[in-house]
XYZ file of C-alpha atoms in Angstrom:
277
model
C 0.000 0.000 0.000
C 2.969 2.323 0.440
C 3.182 3.213 -3.253
C -0.284 4.811 -3.048
C 1.201 7.711 -1.153
C 3.934 10.225 -1.784
C 7.482 9.180 -1.026
C 8.625 10.321 2.404
C 12.118 11.811 2.511
C 13.760 10.250 5.575
C 15.981 13.299 5.988
C 12.939 15.307 7.052
C 12.403 13.046 10.048
C 13.661 14.082 13.462
C 13.902 11.598 16.331
C 11.473 12.146 19.200
C 12.305 10.337 22.423
C 10.415 9.778 25.640
C 11.905 9.585 29.128
C 12.218 5.832 28.644
C 14.615 6.586 25.752
C 12.308 4.971 23.193
C 12.549 6.908 19.938
C 10.417 7.043 16.825
C 11.241 8.588 13.478
C 8.267 10.801 12.749
C 8.289 14.196 11.069
C 7.652 17.165 13.272
C 4.883 19.460 12.133
C 4.583 23.135 12.892
C 1.899 24.096 15.368
C -1.097 25.842 13.764
C -1.887 29.466 14.376
C -5.219 30.556 15.792
C -6.151 31.912 12.355
C -5.455 28.530 10.740
C -7.646 26.804 13.334
C -10.351 29.425 12.713
C -10.120 28.813 8.939
C -10.348 25.058 9.464
C -13.531 25.339 11.526
C -15.114 27.754 9.068
C -14.079 26.282 5.717
C -13.510 22.544 6.144
C -16.668 20.506 5.642
C -16.908 17.098 7.279
C -19.005 14.330 5.722
C -19.662 10.882 7.216
C -20.894 7.983 5.081
C -21.762 4.503 6.318
C -20.230 2.280 3.682
C -20.883 -1.397 4.458
C -22.593 -3.070 7.420
C -21.889 -6.455 5.807
C -18.112 -5.946 5.733
C -17.296 -8.628 8.316
C -19.691 -11.189 6.715
C -21.281 -11.827 10.116
C -24.868 -12.950 10.404
C -27.387 -11.315 12.736
C -26.348 -11.140 16.397
C -22.861 -12.298 15.466
C -20.820 -9.209 16.357
C -18.479 -8.157 13.577
C -17.848 -4.680 12.259
C -18.895 -2.164 9.607
C -16.907 0.242 7.470
C -17.346 3.996 7.445
C -15.746 6.873 5.579
C -15.391 10.466 6.640
C -14.108 13.167 4.357
C -12.659 16.634 4.882
C -13.222 19.148 2.073
C -11.811 22.664 1.894
C -14.673 24.844 0.623
C -12.776 28.071 1.312
C -10.455 30.166 -0.835
C -7.262 29.697 1.171
C -4.970 26.697 1.380
C -4.888 24.930 4.730
C -1.293 23.705 5.065
C -0.278 20.633 7.037
C -0.042 21.648 10.669
C -0.192 19.883 14.035
C -3.903 20.530 14.512
C -6.131 18.174 16.471
C -9.652 17.293 15.388
C -12.112 15.762 17.872
C -15.322 13.842 17.153
C -17.538 11.025 18.361
C -18.219 7.533 17.022
C -20.953 5.466 18.652
C -18.881 2.278 18.282
C -15.314 1.244 19.044
C -13.150 2.206 16.081
C -10.618 -0.289 14.693
C -11.427 -2.871 17.409
C -8.821 -5.384 16.177
C -6.036 -2.880 16.974
C -7.420 -1.507 20.247
C -5.945 -0.211 22.512
C -3.730 1.973 20.338
C -2.040 4.199 22.901
C 0.335 5.581 20.254
C -2.503 6.133 17.805
C -3.877 4.193 14.850
C -2.562 5.240 11.439
C -5.342 5.718 8.884
C -3.215 5.332 5.750
C -6.148 6.016 3.420
C -6.010 9.721 4.342
C -2.867 10.296 6.373
C -4.416 10.880 9.777
C -3.578 9.241 13.088
C -6.511 8.380 15.368
C -6.437 8.262 19.167
C -9.146 6.949 21.475
C -9.619 9.654 24.122
C -12.420 8.332 26.293
C -15.824 6.725 25.848
C -16.942 7.551 22.297
C -14.539 10.476 21.835
C -11.679 10.272 19.304
C -8.862 12.615 18.309
C -7.256 12.898 14.866
C -3.951 14.491 13.892
C -2.159 14.717 10.508
C 0.809 12.507 9.704
C 3.605 14.550 8.122
C 4.597 13.358 4.680
C 1.345 11.433 4.279
C -1.498 13.891 4.935
C -1.568 16.022 1.783
C -2.957 19.259 3.171
C -6.113 20.903 1.901
C -5.913 23.256 -1.039
C -9.118 25.103 -2.041
C -11.626 22.582 -3.407
C -9.569 19.533 -2.402
C -10.766 16.684 -0.227
C -9.354 13.714 1.690
C -11.335 10.615 2.628
C -10.592 8.314 5.556
C -11.891 4.731 5.733
C -12.125 2.973 9.090
C -13.763 -0.056 10.701
C -16.088 0.169 13.693
C -17.690 -2.517 15.825
C -21.227 -3.662 15.106
C -23.335 -1.692 12.647
C -24.886 1.727 12.076
C -28.250 2.074 10.346
C -29.330 5.521 11.532
C -28.060 9.084 11.296
C -28.706 9.516 15.007
C -25.849 7.132 15.822
C -23.577 10.004 14.734
C -22.951 13.094 16.815
C -22.824 16.776 15.830
C -20.274 19.484 16.659
C -16.930 18.039 15.766
C -14.219 20.559 16.564
C -10.604 21.401 15.822
C -7.937 22.971 18.010
C -4.201 23.267 18.565
C -1.801 23.529 21.458
C -2.793 26.481 23.671
C -5.374 27.626 21.100
C -9.115 28.180 21.325
C -11.084 25.323 19.717
C -13.444 25.950 16.813
C -16.498 23.856 15.942
C -16.484 22.563 12.369
C -19.254 24.736 11.000
C -21.212 22.234 8.891
C -21.557 19.906 11.918
C -22.862 22.644 14.216
C -26.572 21.792 14.411
C -28.943 18.960 15.290
C -29.965 18.083 11.720
C -26.977 15.723 11.206
C -27.027 16.756 7.553
C -23.284 16.051 7.395
C -24.147 12.314 7.617
C -25.016 10.851 4.204
C -28.388 9.250 3.557
C -28.848 5.484 3.910
C -29.760 4.504 0.368
C -28.715 0.875 -0.227
C -29.167 -2.280 1.824
C -25.558 -2.441 3.001
C -26.284 0.871 4.742
C -29.790 0.439 6.140
C -29.569 -3.283 7.028
C -27.641 -4.492 10.054
C -26.453 -7.731 8.486
C -27.026 -9.523 5.182
C -29.768 -11.691 6.752
C -31.615 -8.720 8.265
C -35.190 -8.708 6.889
C -35.797 -5.024 7.637
C -36.194 -2.562 4.813
C -37.452 1.039 4.877
C -40.943 1.821 3.593
C -41.066 3.067 0.050
C -43.480 5.824 -0.993
C -45.782 3.096 -2.388
C -45.658 1.189 0.925
C -46.677 4.300 2.826
C -49.500 5.015 0.374
C -50.850 1.491 0.894
C -50.688 1.909 4.682
C -52.833 5.031 4.535
C -55.438 3.643 2.126
C -56.690 1.066 4.635
C -60.306 1.069 5.833
C -60.913 3.944 8.230
C -62.974 3.238 11.312
C -66.394 4.844 11.687
C -66.413 8.246 13.383
C -70.159 8.357 14.001
C -69.819 7.384 17.653
C -67.071 9.907 18.435
C -68.326 13.214 19.805
C -65.781 15.778 20.867
C -66.559 18.967 22.749
C -63.642 21.334 22.080
C -62.314 22.932 25.245
C -59.748 25.760 25.122
C -56.438 24.866 26.756
C -56.000 28.485 27.763
C -57.903 31.690 27.147
C -57.043 35.371 27.379
C -59.217 38.446 27.010
C -58.833 42.142 26.471
C -60.018 43.982 29.590
C -61.388 46.824 27.450
C -63.975 44.532 25.878
C -66.520 42.214 27.414
C -69.404 40.055 26.292
C -72.513 39.513 28.367
C -74.283 36.235 27.749
C -77.979 36.512 28.527
C -79.145 32.919 28.777
C -82.786 33.918 28.463
C -82.084 35.312 25.003
C -80.958 31.924 23.663
C -82.582 28.561 23.249
C -80.795 25.291 22.490
C -82.791 22.897 20.363
C -82.569 19.151 20.182
C -79.787 17.511 18.194
C -79.250 13.794 18.820
C -75.703 13.849 17.467
C -74.597 16.409 20.089
C -77.059 15.556 22.845
C -74.421 15.010 25.552
C -72.613 18.209 24.660
C -75.883 20.173 24.564
C -76.896 18.955 28.021
C -73.494 19.902 29.428
C -73.532 23.361 27.833
C -77.152 24.028 28.875
C -76.417 22.957 32.447
C -73.298 25.131 32.653
C -74.848 28.296 31.238
C -78.439 27.922 32.481
C -79.733 28.067 28.915
C -83.163 26.603 28.093
C -82.978 23.218 26.442
C -85.824 22.053 24.178
C -86.243 18.321 23.783
C -88.426 18.845 20.723
C -87.034 20.411 17.554
C -88.620 23.744 16.609
C -90.573 23.721 13.360
C -90.160 26.899 11.255
């Protein structure tokens, strides 16, 4: 897979060592400025797409995993160079379960990011120097990862991903900053909306819904409803005087219970026999 990516010049690597004297050859990236973090939050659009719930070939209730892609697209006018920014977001499942725990991060070679499990469902992503290409105006990178189980609903994704840098103020990625979850792609084919290949569920089509609503309606003849205001307000400058002796309620079998209640409440005369004009 290495030849898919640009060649990394080993001379650009600087050794980084911990107190235990373990060293790794990884390029050092410059820290981002606050303006670069601001630009990222404003102009990078995040999109999540559930790719394949059948990826592990497990049957129902058999565990397994699904594949998901998330892309970053620069919709702004300025280039976003490769910096040591940190992007945070939530997945509802354990990501890359076969490699967990990955205390030094999991390398997502498909896009050049390194993923860290922070806590619970929270994950952190940072660019890998020499692999992450940066984001020129109009360009996009797509990351493909595995997650435990399946996802068949937008609401298993979480809004308000954000980006930050060392000692900088974080910025929410703008297109994820609402409850609509519009940054999560629709579930259009069965590998997206079914949990496993033997799942018998399928969403209703427009024709299915039409058939559901064309069923026989029950009779409403026996249902009498007396509307009652939930709340009422009045203008103190105006008033209405109801003189019960000026009104007569005549018989109507359909509303007989309502008529009796209204007549009893207002003291209005109630005629059992219908008036003949």
